[in-house]
mmCIF file of C-alpha atoms in Angstrom:
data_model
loop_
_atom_site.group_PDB
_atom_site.id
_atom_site.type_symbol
_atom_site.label_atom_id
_atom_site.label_comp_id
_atom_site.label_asym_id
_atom_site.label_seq_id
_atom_site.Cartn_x
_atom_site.Cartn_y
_atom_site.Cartn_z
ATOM 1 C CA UNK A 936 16.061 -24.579 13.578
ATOM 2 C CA UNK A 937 12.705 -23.409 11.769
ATOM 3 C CA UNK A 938 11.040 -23.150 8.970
ATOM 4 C CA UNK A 939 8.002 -20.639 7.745
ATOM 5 C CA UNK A 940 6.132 -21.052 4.458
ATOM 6 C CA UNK A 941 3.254 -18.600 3.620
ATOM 7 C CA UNK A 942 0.229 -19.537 1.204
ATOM 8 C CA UNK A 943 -2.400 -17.260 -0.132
ATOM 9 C CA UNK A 944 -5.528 -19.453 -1.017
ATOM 10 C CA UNK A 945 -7.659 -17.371 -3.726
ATOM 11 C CA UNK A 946 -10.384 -19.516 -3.703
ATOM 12 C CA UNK A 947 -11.538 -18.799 -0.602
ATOM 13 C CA UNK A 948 -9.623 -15.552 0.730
ATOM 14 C CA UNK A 949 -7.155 -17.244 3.534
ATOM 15 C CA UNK A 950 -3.684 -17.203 4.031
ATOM 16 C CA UNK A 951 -2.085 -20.248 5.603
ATOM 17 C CA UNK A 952 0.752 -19.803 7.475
ATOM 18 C CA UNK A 953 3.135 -22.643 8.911
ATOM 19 C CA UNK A 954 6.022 -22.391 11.386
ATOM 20 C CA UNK A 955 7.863 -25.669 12.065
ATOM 21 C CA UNK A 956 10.437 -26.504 14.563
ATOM 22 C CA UNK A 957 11.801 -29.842 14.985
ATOM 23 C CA UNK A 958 8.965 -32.135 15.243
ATOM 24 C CA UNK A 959 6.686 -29.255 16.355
ATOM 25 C CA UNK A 960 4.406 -26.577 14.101
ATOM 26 C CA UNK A 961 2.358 -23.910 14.543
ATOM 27 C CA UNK A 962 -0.435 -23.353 11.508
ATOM 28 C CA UNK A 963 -2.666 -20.079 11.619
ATOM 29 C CA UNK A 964 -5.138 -19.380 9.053
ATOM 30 C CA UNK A 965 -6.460 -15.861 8.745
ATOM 31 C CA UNK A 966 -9.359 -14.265 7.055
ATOM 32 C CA UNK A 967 -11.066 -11.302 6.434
ATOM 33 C CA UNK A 968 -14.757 -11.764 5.914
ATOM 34 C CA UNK A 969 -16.174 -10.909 3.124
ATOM 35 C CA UNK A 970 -19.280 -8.286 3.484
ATOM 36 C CA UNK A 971 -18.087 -7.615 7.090
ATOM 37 C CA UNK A 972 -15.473 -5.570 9.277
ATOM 38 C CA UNK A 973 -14.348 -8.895 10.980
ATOM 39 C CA UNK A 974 -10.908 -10.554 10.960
ATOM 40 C CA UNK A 975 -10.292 -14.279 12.172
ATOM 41 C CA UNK A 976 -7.168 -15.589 12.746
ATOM 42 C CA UNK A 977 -7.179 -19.790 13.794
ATOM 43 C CA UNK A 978 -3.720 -20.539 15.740
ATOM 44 C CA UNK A 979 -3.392 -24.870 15.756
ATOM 45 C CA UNK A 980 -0.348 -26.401 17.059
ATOM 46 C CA UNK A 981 0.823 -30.287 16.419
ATOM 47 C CA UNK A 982 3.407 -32.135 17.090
ATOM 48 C CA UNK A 983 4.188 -31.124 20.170
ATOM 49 C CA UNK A 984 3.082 -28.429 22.713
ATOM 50 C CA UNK A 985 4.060 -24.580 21.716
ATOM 51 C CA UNK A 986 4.422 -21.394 23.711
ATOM 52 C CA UNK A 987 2.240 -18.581 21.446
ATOM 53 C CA UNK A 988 2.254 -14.726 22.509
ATOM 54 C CA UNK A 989 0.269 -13.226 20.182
ATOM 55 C CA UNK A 990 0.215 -9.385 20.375
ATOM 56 C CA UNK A 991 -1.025 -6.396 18.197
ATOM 57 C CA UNK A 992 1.845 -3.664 17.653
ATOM 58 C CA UNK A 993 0.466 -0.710 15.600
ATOM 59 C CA UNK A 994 3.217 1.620 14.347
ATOM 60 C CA UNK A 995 3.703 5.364 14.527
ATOM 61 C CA UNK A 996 6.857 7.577 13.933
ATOM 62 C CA UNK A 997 7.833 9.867 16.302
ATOM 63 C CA UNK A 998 6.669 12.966 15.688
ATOM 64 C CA UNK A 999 3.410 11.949 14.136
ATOM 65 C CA UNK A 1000 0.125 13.161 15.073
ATOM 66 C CA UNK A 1001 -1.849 10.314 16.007
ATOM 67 C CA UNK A 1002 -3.710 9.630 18.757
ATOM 68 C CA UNK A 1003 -3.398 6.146 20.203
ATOM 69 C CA UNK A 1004 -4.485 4.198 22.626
ATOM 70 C CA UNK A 1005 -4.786 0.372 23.447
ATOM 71 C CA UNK A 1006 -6.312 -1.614 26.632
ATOM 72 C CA UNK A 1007 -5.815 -5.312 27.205
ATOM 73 C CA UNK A 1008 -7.917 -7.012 29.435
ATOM 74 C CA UNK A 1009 -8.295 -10.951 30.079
ATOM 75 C CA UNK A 1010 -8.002 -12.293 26.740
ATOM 76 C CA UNK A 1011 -9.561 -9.101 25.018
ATOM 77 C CA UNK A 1012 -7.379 -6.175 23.534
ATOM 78 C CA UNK A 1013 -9.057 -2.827 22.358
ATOM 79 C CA UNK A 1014 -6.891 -0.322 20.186
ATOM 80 C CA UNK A 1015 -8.158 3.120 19.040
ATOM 81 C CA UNK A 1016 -6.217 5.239 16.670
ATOM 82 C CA UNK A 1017 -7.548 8.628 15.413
ATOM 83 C CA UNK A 1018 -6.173 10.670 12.477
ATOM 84 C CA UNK A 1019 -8.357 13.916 13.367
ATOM 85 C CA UNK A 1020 -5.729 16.997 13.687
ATOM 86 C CA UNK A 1021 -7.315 20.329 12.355
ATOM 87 C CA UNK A 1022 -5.509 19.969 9.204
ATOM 88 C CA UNK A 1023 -6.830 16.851 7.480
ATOM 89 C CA UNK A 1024 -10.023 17.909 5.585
ATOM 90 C CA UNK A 1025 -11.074 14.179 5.901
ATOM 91 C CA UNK A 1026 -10.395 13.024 9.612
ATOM 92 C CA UNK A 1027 -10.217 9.500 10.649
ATOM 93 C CA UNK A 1028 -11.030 7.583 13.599
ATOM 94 C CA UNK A 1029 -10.744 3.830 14.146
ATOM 95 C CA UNK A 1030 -11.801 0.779 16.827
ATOM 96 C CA UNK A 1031 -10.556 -2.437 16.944
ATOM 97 C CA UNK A 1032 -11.462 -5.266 19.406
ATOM 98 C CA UNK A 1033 -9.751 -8.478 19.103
ATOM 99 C CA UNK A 1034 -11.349 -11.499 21.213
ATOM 100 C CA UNK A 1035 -9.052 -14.732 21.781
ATOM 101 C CA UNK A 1036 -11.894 -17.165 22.185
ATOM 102 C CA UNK A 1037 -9.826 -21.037 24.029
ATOM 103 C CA UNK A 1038 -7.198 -18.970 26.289
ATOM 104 C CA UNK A 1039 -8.178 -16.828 28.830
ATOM 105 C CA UNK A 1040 -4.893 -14.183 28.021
ATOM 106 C CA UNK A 1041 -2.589 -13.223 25.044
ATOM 107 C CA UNK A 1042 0.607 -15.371 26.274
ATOM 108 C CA UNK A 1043 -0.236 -19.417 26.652
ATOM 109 C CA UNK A 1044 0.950 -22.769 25.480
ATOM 110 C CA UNK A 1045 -1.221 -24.818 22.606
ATOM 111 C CA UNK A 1046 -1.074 -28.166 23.229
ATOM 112 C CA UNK A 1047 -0.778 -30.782 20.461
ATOM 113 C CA UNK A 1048 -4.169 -30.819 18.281
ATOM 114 C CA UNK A 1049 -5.480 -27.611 19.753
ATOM 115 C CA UNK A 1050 -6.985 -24.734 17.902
ATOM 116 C CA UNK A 1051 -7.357 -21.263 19.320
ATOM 117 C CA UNK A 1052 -9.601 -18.706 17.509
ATOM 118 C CA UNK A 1053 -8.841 -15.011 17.692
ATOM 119 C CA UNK A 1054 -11.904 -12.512 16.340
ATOM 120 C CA UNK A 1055 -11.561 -8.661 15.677
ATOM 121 C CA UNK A 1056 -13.892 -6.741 14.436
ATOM 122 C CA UNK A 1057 -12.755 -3.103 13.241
ATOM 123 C CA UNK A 1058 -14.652 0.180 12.052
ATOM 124 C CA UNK A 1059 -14.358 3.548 11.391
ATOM 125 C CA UNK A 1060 -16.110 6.730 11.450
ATOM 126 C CA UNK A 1061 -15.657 6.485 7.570
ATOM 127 C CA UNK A 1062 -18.456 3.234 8.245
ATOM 128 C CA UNK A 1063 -20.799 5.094 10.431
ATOM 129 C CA UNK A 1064 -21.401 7.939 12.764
ATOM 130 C CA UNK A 1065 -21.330 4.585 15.287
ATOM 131 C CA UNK A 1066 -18.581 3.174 14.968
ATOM 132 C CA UNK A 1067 -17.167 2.412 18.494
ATOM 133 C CA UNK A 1068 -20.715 1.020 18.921
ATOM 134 C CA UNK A 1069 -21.049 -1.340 15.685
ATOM 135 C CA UNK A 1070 -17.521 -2.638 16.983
ATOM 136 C CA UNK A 1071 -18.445 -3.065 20.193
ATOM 137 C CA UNK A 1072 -21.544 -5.103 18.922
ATOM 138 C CA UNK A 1073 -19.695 -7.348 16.421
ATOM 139 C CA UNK A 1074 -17.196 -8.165 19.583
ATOM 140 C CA UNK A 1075 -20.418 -9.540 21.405
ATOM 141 C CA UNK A 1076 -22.290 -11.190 18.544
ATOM 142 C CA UNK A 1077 -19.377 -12.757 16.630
ATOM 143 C CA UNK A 1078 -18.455 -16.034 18.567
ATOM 144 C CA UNK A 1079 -16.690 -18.985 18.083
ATOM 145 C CA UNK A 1080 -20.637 -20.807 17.411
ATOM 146 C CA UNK A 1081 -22.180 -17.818 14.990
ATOM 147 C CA UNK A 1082 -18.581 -17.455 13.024
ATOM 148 C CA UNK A 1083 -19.463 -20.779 10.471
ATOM 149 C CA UNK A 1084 -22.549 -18.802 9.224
ATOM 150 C CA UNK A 1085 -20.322 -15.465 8.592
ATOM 151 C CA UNK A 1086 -17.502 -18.390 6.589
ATOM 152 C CA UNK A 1087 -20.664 -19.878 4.996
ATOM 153 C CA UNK A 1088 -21.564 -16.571 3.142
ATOM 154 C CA UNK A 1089 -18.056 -15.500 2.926
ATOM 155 C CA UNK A 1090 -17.355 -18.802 0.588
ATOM 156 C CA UNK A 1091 -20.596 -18.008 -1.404
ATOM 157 C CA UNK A 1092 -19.783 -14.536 -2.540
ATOM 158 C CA UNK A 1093 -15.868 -15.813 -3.799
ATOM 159 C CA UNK A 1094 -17.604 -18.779 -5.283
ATOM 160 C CA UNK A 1095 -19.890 -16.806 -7.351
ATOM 161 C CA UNK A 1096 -17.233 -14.445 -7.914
ATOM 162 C CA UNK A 1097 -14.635 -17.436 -9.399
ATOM 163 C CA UNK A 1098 -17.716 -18.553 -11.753
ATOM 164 C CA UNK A 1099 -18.578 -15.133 -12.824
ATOM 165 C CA UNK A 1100 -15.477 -15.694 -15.332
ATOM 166 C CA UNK A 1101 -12.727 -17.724 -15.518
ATOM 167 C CA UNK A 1102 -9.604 -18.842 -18.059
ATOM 168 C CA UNK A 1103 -7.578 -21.671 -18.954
ATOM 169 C CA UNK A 1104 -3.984 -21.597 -20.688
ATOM 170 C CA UNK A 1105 -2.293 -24.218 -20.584
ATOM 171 C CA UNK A 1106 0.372 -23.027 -22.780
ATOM 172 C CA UNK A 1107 0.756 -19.724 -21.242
ATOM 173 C CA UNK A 1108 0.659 -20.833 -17.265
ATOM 174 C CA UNK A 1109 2.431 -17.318 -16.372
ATOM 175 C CA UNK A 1110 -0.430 -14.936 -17.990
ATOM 176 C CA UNK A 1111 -3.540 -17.819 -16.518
ATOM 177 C CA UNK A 1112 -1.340 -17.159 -12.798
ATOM 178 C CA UNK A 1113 -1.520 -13.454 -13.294
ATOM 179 C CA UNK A 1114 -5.138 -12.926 -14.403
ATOM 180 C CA UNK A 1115 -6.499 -14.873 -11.448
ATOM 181 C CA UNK A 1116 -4.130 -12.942 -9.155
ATOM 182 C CA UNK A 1117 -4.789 -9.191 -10.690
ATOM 183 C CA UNK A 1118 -8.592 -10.367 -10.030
ATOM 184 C CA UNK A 1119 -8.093 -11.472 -6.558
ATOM 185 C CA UNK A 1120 -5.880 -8.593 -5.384
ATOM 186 C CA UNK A 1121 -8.917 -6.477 -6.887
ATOM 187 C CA UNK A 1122 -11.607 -7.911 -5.259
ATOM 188 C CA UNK A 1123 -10.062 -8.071 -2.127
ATOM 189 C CA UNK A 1124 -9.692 -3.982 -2.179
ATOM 190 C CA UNK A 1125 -12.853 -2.895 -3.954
ATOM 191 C CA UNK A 1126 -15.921 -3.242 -2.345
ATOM 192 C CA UNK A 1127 -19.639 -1.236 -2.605
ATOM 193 C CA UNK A 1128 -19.786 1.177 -0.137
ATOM 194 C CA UNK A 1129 -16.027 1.676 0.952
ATOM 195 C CA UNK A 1130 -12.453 3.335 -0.393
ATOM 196 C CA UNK A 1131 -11.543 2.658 -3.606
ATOM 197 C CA UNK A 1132 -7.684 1.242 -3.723
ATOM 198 C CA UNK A 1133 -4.828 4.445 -3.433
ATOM 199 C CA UNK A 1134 -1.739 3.910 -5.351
ATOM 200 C CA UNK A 1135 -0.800 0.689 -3.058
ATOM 201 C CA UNK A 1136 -4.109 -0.298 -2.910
ATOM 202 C CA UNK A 1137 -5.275 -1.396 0.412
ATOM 203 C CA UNK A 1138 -2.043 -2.541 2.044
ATOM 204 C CA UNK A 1139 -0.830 0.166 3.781
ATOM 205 C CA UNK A 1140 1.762 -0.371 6.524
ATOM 206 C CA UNK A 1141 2.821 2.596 8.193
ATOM 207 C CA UNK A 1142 1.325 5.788 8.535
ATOM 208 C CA UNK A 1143 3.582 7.596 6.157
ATOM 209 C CA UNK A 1144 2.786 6.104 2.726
ATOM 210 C CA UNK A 1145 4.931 7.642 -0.390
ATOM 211 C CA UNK A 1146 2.825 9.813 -2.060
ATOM 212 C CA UNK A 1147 0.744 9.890 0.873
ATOM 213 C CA UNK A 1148 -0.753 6.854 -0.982
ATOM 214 C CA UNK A 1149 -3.614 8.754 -2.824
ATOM 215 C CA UNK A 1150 -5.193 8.916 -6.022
ATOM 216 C CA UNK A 1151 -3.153 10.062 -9.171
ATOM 217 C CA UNK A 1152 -5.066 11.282 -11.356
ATOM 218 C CA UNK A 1153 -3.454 9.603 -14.177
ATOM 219 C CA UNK A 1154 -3.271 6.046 -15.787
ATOM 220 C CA UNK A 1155 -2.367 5.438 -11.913
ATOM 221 C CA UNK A 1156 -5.694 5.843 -11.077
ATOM 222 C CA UNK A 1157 -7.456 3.908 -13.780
ATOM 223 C CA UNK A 1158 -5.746 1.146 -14.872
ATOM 224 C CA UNK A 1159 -6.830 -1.529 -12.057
ATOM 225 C CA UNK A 1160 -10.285 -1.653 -13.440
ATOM 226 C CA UNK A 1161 -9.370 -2.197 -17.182
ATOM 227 C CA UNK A 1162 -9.609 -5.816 -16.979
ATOM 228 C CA UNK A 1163 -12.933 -5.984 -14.858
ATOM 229 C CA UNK A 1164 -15.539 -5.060 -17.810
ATOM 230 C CA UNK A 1165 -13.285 -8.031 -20.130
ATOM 231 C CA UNK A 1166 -13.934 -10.547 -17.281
ATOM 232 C CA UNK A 1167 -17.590 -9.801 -16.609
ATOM 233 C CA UNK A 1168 -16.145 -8.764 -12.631
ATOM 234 C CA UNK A 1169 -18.034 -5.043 -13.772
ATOM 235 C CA UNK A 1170 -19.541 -4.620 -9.863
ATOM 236 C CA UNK A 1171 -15.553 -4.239 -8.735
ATOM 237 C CA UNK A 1172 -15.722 -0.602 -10.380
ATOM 238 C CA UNK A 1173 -18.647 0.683 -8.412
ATOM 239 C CA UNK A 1174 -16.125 2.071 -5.852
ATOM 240 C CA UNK A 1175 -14.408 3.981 -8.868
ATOM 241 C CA UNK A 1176 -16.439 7.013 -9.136
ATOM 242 C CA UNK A 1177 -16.953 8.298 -5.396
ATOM 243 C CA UNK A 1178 -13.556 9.796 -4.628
ATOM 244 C CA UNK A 1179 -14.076 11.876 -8.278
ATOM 245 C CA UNK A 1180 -17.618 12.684 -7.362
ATOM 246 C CA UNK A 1181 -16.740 14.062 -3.361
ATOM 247 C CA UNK A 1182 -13.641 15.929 -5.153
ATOM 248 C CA UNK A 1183 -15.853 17.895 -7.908
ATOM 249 C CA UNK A 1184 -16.416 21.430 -5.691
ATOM 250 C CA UNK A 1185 -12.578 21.434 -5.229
ATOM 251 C CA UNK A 1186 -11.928 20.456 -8.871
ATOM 252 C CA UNK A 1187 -14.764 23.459 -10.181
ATOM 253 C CA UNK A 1188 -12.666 25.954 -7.585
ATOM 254 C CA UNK A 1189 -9.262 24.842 -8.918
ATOM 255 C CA UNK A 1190 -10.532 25.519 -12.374
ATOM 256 C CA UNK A 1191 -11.358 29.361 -11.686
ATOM 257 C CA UNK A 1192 -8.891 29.768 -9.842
ATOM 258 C CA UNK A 1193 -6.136 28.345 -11.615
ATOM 259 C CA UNK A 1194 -7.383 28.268 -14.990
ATOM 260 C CA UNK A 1195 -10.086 31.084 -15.277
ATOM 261 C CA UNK A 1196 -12.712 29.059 -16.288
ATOM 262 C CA UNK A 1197 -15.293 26.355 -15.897
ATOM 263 C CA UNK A 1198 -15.530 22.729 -15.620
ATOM 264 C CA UNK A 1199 -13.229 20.665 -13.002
ATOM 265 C CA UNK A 1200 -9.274 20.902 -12.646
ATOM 266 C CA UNK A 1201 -7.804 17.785 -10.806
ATOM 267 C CA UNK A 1202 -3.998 18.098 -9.768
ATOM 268 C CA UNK A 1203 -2.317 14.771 -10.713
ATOM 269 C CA UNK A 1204 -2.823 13.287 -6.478
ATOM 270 C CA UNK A 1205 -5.991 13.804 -4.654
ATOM 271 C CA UNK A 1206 -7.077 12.100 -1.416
#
């Protein structure tokens, strides 16, 4: 018999994960670092020693057209998955390479006290022209000795983030829980420089979304950033204006066409 608990820490960006059996548990920490394309994951066992597989198991329907591909070598794994069939006016193509730095392979037993540390950076053409080679790079560079400098700055930018605002109610503990929470969950999906959030915001699991997970054009759209100008978090909507900007020539065409006249004509889901 098990147990499994789950806890997101907001101060610093990590979930903390804990599997116990018997006298045995399993703890894994993961974080993605702020300000780069790099995920961490640190697996610790106690108790007792614990077999650990760890695997990566991207998903696709049947049917879908996605090109995929993944090599495991040693204790490295390298997954590719492209989005570029003629159709999509916005193609995507992706690398990820995950290093497990302590094991030599994917499947091994932790002994009692033992931490393993698994490292993947990720990128997309969306990043750069180069982005097999920028991933290819980080898997070199980021190592088990030059990762404390990446959690370092990582901790500084949420710190300074935390003190840009914050609240206290202590007799409304509900609405204090939810304003730090909306503020996390934005932060974590806004950033200079990249997507703005869709309609689930980041988290998207499969590669079928509803509503193809876009941008509606409606209180959908802008909502999320209401409460960043009240909170002094203002940088979070810099990301807000790109997708509208990159959409304008097919907003000015939809309004001759549909409409017979100037300006822009959004339909209520772009993206």
């Amino acid at each position: 018999n098990g147990c499994y608990t789950a806890k997101q820490r907001i101060l610093d960006a990590t979930v903390e994960a804990k599997l116990a059996v018997d006298a045995a548990s399993l703890t894994v920490d993961c974080c993605a670092l702020r300000k780069t394309n790099v995920v961490i994951w640190k697996v610790k066992a106690e108790g007792a020693a614990l077999p650990v597989w760890i695997r990566f198991a991207p998903t696709s329907r049947d049917g879908d057209e996605v090109d995929f591909s993944k090599k495991i070598s040693g204790n490295r794994i390298i997954i590719q998955k492209n989005y570029d069939e003629p159709k999509l006016e916005w193609p995507v193509k992706t690398k990820l390479t995950a290093t497990l730095w302590g094991k030599d392979r994917f499947a091994f037993t932790l002994q009692p006290g033992e931490t393993v540390l698994l490292v993947a950076p990720f990128y997309t053409n969306q990043d750069s022209e180069n982005y097999t080679d920028l991933c290819d790079a980080d898997s070199v560079s980021i190592t088990p000795e030059t990762i404390p400098a990446l959690e370092k700055a990582h901790m500084g930018w949420w710190t300074d983030f935390w003190k840009s605002s914050y609240i206290s109610l202590p007799g409304e503990p509900e609405i204090e829980r939810h304003w730090y929470a909306s503020h996390y969950l934005m932060a974590c999906c806004c950033e200079k420089g990249k997507f703005p959030p869709g309609i689930f915001g980041s988290w998207i699991t499969n590669d079928n979304p509803n509503w193809g997970a876009d941008y509606h054009m409606n209180y959908n759209y802008q909502a999320p950033w209401w409460g960043c100008y009240s909170s002094n978090k203002v940088e979070l909507s810099d990301v807000y204006d790109q997708p509208l900007l990159d959409y304008m020539p097919k907003a000015q065409r939809a309004a001759r066409e549909k409409l017979n006249c100037r300006g822009l004509y959004l339909q209520v889901g772009i993206g």
